[in-house]
Coordinates of C-alpha atoms and ligand atoms in Angstrom, one line a residue:
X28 CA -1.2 0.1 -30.0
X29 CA 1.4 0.1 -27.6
X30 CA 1.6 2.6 -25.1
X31 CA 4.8 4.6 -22.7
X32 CA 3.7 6.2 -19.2
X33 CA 6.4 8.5 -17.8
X34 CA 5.6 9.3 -14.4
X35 CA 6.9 12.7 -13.0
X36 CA 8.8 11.8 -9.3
X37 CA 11.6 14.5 -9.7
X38 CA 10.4 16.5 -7.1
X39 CA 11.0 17.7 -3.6
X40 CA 8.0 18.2 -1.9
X41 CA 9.0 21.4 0.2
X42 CA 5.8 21.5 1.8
X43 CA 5.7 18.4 2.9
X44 CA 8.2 19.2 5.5
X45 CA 9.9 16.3 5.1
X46 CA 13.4 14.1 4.9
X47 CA 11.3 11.7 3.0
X48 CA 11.0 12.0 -0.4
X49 CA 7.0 13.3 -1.2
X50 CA 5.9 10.0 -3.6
X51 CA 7.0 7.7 -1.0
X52 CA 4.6 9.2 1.5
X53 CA 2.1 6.5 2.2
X54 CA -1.9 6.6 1.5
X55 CA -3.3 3.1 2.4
X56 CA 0.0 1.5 3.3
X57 CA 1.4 1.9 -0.1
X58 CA 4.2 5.2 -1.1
X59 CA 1.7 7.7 -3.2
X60 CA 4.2 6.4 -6.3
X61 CA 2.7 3.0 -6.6
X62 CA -1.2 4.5 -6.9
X63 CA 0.3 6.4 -9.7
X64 CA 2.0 2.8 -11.0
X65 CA -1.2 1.1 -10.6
X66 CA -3.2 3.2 -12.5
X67 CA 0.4 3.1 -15.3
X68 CA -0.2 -0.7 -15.1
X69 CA -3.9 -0.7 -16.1
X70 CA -3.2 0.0 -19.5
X71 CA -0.4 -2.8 -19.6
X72 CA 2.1 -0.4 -21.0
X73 CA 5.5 -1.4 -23.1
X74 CA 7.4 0.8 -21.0
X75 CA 7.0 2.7 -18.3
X76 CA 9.7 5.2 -17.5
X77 CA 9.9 6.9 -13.4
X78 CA 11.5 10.5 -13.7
X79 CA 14.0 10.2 -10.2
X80 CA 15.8 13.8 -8.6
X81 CA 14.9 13.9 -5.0
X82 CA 16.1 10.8 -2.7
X83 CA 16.6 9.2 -6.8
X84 CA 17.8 6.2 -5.1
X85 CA 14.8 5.0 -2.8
X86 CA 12.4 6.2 -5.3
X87 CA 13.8 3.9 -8.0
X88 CA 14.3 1.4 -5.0
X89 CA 10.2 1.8 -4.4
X90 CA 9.7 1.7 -8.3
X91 CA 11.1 -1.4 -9.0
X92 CA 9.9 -3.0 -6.1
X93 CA 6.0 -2.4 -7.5
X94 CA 7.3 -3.6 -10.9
X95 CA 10.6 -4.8 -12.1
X96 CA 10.1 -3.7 -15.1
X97 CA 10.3 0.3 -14.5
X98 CA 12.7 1.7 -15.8
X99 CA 14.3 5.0 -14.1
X100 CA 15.9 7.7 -14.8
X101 CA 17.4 10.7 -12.8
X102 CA 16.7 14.5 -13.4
X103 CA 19.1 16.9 -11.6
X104 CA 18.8 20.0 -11.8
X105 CA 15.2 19.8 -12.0
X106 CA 14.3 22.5 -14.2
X107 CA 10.2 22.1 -15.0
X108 CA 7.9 19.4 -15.6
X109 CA 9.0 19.2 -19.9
X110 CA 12.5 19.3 -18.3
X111 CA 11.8 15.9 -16.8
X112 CA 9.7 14.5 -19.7
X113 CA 12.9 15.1 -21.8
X114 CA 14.9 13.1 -19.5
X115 CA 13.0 9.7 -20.7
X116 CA 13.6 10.8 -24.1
X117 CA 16.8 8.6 -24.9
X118 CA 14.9 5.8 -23.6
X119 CA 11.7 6.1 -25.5
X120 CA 11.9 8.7 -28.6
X121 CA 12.0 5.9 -31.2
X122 CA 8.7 4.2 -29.4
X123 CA 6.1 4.0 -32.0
X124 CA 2.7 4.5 -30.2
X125 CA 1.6 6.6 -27.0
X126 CA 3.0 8.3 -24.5
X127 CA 1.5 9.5 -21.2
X128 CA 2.4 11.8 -18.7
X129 CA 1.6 10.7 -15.5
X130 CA 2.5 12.7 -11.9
X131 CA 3.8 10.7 -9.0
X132 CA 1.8 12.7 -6.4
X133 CA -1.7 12.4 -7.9
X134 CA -3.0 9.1 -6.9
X135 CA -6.7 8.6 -7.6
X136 CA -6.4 8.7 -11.9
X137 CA -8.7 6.2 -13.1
X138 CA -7.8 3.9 -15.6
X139 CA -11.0 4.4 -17.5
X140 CA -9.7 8.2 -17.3
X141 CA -6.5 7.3 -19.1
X142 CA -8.1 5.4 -21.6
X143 CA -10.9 8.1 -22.3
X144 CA -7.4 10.1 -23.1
X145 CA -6.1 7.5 -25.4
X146 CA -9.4 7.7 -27.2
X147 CA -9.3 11.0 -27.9
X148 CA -6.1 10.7 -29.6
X149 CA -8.0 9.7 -32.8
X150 CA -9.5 13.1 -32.7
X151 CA -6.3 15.6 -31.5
X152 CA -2.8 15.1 -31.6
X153 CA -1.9 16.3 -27.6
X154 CA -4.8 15.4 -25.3
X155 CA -4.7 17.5 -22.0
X156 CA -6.7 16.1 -19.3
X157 CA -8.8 18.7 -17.0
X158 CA -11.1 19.3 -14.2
X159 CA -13.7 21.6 -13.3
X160 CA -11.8 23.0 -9.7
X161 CA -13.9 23.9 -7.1
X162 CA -11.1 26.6 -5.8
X163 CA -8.8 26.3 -8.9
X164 CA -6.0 27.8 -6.8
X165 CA -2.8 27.8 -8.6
X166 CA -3.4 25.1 -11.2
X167 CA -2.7 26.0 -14.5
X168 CA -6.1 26.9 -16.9
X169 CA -6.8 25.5 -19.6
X170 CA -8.3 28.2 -22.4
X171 CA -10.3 26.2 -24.3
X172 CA -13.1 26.0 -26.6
X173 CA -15.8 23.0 -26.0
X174 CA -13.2 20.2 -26.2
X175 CA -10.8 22.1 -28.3
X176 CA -7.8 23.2 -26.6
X177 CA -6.2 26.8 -27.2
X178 CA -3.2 26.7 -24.4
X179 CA -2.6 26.0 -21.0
X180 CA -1.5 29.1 -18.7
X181 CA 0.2 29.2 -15.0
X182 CA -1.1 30.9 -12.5
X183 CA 1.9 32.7 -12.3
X184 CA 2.1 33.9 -16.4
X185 CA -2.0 34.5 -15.9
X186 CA -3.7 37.3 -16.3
X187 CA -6.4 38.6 -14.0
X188 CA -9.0 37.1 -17.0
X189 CA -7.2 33.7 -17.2
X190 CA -7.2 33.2 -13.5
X191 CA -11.0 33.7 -13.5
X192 CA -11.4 30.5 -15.8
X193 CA -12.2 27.5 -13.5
X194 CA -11.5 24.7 -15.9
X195 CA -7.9 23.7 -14.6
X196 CA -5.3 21.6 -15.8
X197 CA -4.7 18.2 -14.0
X198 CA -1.1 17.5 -15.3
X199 CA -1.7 14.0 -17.1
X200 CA -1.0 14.8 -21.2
X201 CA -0.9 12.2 -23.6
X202 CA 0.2 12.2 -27.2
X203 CA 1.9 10.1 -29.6
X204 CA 5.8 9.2 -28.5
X205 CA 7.2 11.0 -31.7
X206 CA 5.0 14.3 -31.3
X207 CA 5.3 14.5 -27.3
X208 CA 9.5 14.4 -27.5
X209 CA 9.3 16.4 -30.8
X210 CA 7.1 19.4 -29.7
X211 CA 9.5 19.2 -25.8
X212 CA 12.8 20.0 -27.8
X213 CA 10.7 23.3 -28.6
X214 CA 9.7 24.0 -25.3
X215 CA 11.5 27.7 -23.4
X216 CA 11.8 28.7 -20.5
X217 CA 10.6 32.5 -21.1
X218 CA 8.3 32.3 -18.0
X219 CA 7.8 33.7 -14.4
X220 CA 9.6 31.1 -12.8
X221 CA 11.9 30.2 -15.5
X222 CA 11.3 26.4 -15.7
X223 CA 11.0 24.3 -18.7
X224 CA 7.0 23.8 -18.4
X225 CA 5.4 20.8 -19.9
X226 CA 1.7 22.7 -20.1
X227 CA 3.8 24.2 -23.2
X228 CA 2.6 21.6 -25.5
X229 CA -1.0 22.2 -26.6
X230 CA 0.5 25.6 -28.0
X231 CA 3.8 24.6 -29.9
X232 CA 1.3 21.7 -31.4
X233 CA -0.9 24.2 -32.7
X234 CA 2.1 26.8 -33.8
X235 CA 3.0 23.5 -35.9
X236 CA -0.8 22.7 -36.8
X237 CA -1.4 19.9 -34.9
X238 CA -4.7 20.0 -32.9
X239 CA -4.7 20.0 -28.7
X240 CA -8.0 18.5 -27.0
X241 CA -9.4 18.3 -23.4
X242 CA -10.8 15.1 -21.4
X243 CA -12.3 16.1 -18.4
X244 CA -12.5 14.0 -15.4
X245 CA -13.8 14.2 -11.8
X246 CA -11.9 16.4 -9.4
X247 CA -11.9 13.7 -6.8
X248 CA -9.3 12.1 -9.5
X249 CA -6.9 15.1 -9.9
X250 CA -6.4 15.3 -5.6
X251 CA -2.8 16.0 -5.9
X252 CA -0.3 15.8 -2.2
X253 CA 1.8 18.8 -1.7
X254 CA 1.0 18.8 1.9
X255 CA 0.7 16.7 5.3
X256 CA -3.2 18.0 5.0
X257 CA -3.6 16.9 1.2
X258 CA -1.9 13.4 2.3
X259 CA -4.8 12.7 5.1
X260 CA -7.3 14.1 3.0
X261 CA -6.0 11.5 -0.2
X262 CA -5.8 8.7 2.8
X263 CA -9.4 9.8 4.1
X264 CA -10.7 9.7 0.3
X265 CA -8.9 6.4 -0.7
X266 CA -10.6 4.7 2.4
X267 CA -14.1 6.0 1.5
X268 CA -13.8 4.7 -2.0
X269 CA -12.5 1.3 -1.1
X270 CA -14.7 0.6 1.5
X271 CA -17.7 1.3 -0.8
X272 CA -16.0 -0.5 -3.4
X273 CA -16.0 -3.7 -0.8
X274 CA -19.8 -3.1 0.1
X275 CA -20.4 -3.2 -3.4
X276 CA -18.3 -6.3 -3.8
X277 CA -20.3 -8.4 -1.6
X278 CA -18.2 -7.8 1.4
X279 CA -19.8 -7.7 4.8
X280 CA -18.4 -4.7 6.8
X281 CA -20.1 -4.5 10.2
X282 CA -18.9 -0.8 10.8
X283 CA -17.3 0.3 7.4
X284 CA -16.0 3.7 8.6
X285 CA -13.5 2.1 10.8
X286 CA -11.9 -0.3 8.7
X287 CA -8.8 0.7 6.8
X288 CA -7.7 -1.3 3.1
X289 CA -4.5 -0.9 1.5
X290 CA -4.2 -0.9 -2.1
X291 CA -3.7 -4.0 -2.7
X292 CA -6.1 -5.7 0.2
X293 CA -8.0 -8.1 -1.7
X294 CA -11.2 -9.9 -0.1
X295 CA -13.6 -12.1 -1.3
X296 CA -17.1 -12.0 -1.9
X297 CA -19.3 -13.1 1.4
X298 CA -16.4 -12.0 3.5
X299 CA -17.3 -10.6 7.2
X300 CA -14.9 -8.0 8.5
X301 CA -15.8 -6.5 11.8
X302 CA -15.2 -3.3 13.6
X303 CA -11.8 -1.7 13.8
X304 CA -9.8 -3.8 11.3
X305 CA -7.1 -2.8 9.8
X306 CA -5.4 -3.9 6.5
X307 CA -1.6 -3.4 5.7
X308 CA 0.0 -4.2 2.2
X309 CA -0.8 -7.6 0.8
X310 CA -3.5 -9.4 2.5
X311 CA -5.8 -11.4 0.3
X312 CA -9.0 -13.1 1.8
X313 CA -10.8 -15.6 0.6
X314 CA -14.8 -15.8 0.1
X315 CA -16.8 -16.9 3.2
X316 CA -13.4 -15.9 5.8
X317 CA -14.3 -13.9 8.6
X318 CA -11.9 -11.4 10.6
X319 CA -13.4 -10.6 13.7
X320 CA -13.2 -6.7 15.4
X321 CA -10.0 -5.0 16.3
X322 CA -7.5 -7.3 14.1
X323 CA -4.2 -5.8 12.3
X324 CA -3.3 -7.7 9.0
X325 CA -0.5 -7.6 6.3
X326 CA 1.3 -9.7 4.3
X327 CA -1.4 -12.7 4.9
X328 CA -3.9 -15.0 3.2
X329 CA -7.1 -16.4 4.9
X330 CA -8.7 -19.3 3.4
X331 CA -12.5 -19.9 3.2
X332 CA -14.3 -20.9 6.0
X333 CA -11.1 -19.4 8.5
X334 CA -12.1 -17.3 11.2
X335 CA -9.3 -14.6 12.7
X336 CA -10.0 -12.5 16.2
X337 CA -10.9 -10.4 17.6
X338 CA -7.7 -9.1 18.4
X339 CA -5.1 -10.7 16.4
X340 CA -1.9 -10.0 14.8
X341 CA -1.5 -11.7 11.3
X342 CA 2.2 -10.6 10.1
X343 CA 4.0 -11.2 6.6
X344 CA 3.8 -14.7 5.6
X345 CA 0.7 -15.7 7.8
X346 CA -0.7 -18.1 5.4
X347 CA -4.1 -19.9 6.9
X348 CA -5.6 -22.7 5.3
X349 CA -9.5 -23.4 5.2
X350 CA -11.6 -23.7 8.4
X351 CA -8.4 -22.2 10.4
X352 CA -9.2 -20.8 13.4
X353 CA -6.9 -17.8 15.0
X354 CA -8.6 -16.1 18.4
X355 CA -7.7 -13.4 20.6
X356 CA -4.0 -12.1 21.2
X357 CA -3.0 -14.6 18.8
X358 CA 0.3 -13.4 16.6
X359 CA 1.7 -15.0 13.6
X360 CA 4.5 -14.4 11.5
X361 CA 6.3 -16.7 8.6
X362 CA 4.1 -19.4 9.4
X363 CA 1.9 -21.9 7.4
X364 CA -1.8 -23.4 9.3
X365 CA -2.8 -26.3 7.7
X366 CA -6.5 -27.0 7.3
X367 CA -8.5 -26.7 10.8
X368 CA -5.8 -26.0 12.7
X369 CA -6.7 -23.6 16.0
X370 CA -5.0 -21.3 17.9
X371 CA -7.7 -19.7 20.1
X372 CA -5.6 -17.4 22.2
X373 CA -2.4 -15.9 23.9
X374 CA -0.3 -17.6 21.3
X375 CA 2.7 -16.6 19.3
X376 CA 3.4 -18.3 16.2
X377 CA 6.2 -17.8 14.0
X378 CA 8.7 -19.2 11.6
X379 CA 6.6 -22.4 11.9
X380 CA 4.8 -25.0 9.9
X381 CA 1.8 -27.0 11.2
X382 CA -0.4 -29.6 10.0
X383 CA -3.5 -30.0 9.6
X384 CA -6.1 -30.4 12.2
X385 CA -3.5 -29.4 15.3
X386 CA -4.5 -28.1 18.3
X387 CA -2.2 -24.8 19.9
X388 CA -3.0 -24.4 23.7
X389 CA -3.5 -21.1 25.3
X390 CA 0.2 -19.4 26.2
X391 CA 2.2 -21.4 23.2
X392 CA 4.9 -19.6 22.0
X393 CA 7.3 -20.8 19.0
X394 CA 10.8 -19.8 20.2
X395 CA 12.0 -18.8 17.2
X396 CA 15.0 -16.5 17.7
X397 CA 18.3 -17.5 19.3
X398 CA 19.2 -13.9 19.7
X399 CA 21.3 -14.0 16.3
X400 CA 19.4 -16.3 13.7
X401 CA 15.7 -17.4 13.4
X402 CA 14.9 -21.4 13.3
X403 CA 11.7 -23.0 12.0
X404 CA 9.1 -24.9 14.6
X405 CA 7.1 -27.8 12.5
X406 CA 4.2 -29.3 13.8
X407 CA 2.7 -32.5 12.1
X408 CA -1.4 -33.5 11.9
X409 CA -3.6 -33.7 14.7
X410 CA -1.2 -33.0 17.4
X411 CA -1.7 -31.3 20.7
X412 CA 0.2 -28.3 22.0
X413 CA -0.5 -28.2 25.8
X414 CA -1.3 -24.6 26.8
X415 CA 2.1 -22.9 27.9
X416 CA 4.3 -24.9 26.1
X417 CA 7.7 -23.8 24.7
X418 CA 8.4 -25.0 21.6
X419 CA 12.4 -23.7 21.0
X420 CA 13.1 -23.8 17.6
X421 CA 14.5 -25.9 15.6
X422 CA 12.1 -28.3 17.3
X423 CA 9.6 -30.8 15.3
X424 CA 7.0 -32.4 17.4
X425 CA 5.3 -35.6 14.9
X426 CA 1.6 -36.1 13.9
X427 CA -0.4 -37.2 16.2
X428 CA 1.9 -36.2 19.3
X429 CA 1.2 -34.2 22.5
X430 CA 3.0 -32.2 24.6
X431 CA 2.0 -31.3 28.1
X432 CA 1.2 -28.1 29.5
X433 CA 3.7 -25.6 30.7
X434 CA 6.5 -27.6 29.2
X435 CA 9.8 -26.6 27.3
X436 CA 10.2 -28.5 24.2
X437 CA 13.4 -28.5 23.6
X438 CA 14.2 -32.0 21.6
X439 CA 12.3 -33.6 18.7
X440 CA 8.9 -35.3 19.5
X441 CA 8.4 -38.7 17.8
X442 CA 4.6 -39.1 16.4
X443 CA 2.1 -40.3 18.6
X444 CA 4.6 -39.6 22.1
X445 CA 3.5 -37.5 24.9
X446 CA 6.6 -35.1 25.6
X447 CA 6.5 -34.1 29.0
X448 CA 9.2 -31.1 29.4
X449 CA 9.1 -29.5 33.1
X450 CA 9.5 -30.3 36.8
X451 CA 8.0 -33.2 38.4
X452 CA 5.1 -32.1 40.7
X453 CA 6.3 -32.4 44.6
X454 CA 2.6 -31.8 47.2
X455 CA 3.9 -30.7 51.0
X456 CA 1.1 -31.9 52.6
X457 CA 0.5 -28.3 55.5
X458 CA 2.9 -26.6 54.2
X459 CA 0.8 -23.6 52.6
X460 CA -0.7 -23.0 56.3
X461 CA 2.3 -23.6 57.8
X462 CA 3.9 -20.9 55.8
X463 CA 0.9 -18.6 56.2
X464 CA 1.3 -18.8 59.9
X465 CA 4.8 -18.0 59.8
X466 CA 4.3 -14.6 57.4
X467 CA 1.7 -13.3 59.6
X468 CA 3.3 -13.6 63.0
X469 CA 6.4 -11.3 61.0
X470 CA 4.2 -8.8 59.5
X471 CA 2.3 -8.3 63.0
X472 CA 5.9 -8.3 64.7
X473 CA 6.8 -5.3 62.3
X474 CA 3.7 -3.6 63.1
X475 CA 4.4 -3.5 66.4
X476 CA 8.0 -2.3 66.3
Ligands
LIG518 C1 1.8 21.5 -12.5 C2 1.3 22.0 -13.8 C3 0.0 22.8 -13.6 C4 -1.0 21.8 -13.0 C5 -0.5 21.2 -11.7 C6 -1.5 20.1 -11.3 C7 3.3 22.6 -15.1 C8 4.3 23.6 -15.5 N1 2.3 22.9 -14.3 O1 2.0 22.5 -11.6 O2 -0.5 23.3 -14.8 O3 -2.3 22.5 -12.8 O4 0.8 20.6 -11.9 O5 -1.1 19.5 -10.1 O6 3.5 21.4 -15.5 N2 8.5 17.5 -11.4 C9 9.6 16.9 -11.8 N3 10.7 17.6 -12.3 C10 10.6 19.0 -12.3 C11 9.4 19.6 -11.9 C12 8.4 18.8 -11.5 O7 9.7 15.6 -11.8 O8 11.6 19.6 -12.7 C13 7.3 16.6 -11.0 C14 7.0 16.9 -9.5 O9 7.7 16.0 -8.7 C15 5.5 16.6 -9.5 C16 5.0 17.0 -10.9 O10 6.2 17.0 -11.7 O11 5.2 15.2 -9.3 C17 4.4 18.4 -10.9 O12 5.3 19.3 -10.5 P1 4.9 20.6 -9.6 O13 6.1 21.4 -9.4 O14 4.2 20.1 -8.4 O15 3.9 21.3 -10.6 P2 2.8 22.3 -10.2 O16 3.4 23.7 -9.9 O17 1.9 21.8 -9.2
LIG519 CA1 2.0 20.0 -7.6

């Protein structure tokens, strides 16, 4: 059965107090909109359909960039939550199977949620789904019967009686394409704050004898971001979750409470991560890797057997093959490490490819920016950086070669040659004490004056 998510981003976010619009606030290095596009993904959708209004344009940028194929479209004025549902309507009203309604600012939605939802399609034409609310606020309520639904009231149309019920509505509504854009052409807006309200449904399906169900989920699901509080809270609860999710993966965390994932942060089982790691967007690592305390990751891959830190900087397109070995103040960007290679410390790396088994002295640093335009440093097999060398890209230096300390590479270094790039060495024999001698006998003349 093929299934359309249309994922509610329309808004502004007032009390976020923010230029930026609210679904591309971040929780775990990732805008809030792509946790609602991964849980729209799990259920490998036909179409899935972003409702745009506030800062449209980076929001579709932000959309597209998780998946290619969303599709966007823009709602201005925005006037209600069934407002915006209507605006995917040209795109998907003659979509045979499902539709969901999904909110860009409520991340944590399981995917065995959503499908719970689909199931319970067989049995009611709109499924709503709900949560028992601890302070239920101003969520809508949900007046219903066991799992039957009667309607869904605002807080601001409730009555004293309604706002006692505790059984609140999360939002996320599914029902079949045909029904949900049918029964949204009916929707008014005779209400309190005069907006087109989605939450409409479950009672213009009954009017038309159609049946309206609830699916009830966890609260910890329905955590929804209105404000800079709610977005800590959502980041403090995402980190919980994926760090017990790692533990129970077979992941070794020496001090789980300070490490922090991003969404996508995969690692592999028999991993070691140490204190004070932290993960941006797209880091994969491999079973059997370790990442020693205090390191900052994103955009990298770590091989089995590679160990990174403490300390070290791993930036996009850090790719370390197996048994690499990456110490302290070590930064790499753009750069590929062949099997064994080691960089134990003070290093900077980037733009750079090097082969396997290479040596990188303490102090190295690939010059890889002329000021204007970036150039690539490649390194064959089993060569030998020489602490403090300069390697100004473009440079090669061939398998096998060496440099020597403290020099400035500056031309191409054949395989197997020694380049030696910096000042001959010239000894004074006395001169040091001669020198000394001098210094003093000024510093005690001053004294004196
Ligand atoms: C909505 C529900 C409420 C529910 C609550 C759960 C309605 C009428 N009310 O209230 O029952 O308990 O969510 O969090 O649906 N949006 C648009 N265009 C619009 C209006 C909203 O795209 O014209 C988007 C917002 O960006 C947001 C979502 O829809 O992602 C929800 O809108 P919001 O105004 O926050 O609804 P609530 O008042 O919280
Ligand atoms: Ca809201």
């Amino acid at each position: 059965m093929s299934v359309s998510v249309i994922v509610l981003a329309a808004g502004m976010g007032t009390r976020m107090n923010s230029d930026t619009p609210k679904v591309l606030h971040h929780v775990a290095s990732a805008p809030l909109l792509h946790h609602a596009l991964t849980a729209a993904r799990s259920l490998e959708p036909a179409r899935i359909v972003v409702v745009t209004g506030h800062g449209a344009e980076d929001v579709a940028k932000a959309a597209t960039a998780f998946d290619e194929a969303c599709e966007c479209v823009v709602q201005d004025p925005q006037l209600g939550t069934a407002h915006a549902v209507s605006m995917a309507a040209p795109l998907l009203a003659d979509m045979s199977g499902e539709a969901i309604v999904l909110y860009g600012d409520t991340p944590f939605i399981r995917p065995e949620t959503l499908e719970a939802m689909l199931h319970a399609r067989a049995r009611h034409s709109v499924v709503v789904l709900g949560f028992e609310a601890k302070d239920p606020g101003r969520y809508g309520r949900l007046i219903a019967d066991g799992e039957t639904l009667h309607k869904i009231v605002e807080y601001k149309d409730a009555t004293d009686e309604e706002r006692a019920v505790t059984l609140c509505n999360s939002g996320v509504l599914c029902a079949s394409a045909k029904v949900m854009f049918d029964l949204i052409s009916k929707v008014e807006n005779s209400n309190v704050a005069g907006e087109y309200y989605l939450t409409d449904l479950p009672e213009l399906a009954r009017a038309q004898g159609l049946s309206a169900g609830v699916v009830i989920c966890d609260e910890s699901e329905t955590l929804g971001v209105n404000t800079r509080a709610q977005l800590a809270e959502a980041e403090a609860a995402f980190q919980s979750r994926a760090r017990a999710e790692a533990l129970e993966n077979g992941v070794t965390l020496t001090a789980p409470e300070t490490v922090f994932f991003a969404l996508d942060t995969h690692i592999g089982r028999d991993a070691i991560i140490g204190a004070n790691v932290l993960f941006g967007p797209a880091v994969t690592i491999e079973s059997g890797a370790e990442v020693k305390g205090f390191c900052h990751l994103e955009g990298c891959h770590i091989s089995r057997g590679a160990v990174v830190g403490p300390f070290a900087r791993l930036r996009p397109g850090a790719e370390l093959a197996e048994d690499v070995h990456v110490g302290n103040f070590v930064e790499i960007k753009n750069a590929i490490l062949d099997e064994g290679v080691k960089v134990g410390h003070l290093t900077y790396i980037g733009d750079a490819d090097i082969g396997e088994f290479t040596n990188i002295g303490a102090g190295t640093v690939t010059c890889n920016y002329d000021g204007v335009m970036k150039h690539r440093t490649k390194i064959g097999k089993r060569a030998f950086i020489g602490s403090d060398t300069m390697l100004v890209a473009p440079v090669t230096v061939g398998d096998d070669a060496l440099t020597a300390s403290g020099s400035v590479i500056t031309d191409n270094v054949p395989a197997e040659a020694v380049a030696l790039g910096r000042a001959k060495q010239v000894n004074k024999p006395g001169l040091a004490t001669a020198l000394m001698t001098r210094l003093k006998a000024i510093k005690a003349a001053k004294g004196k004056a």
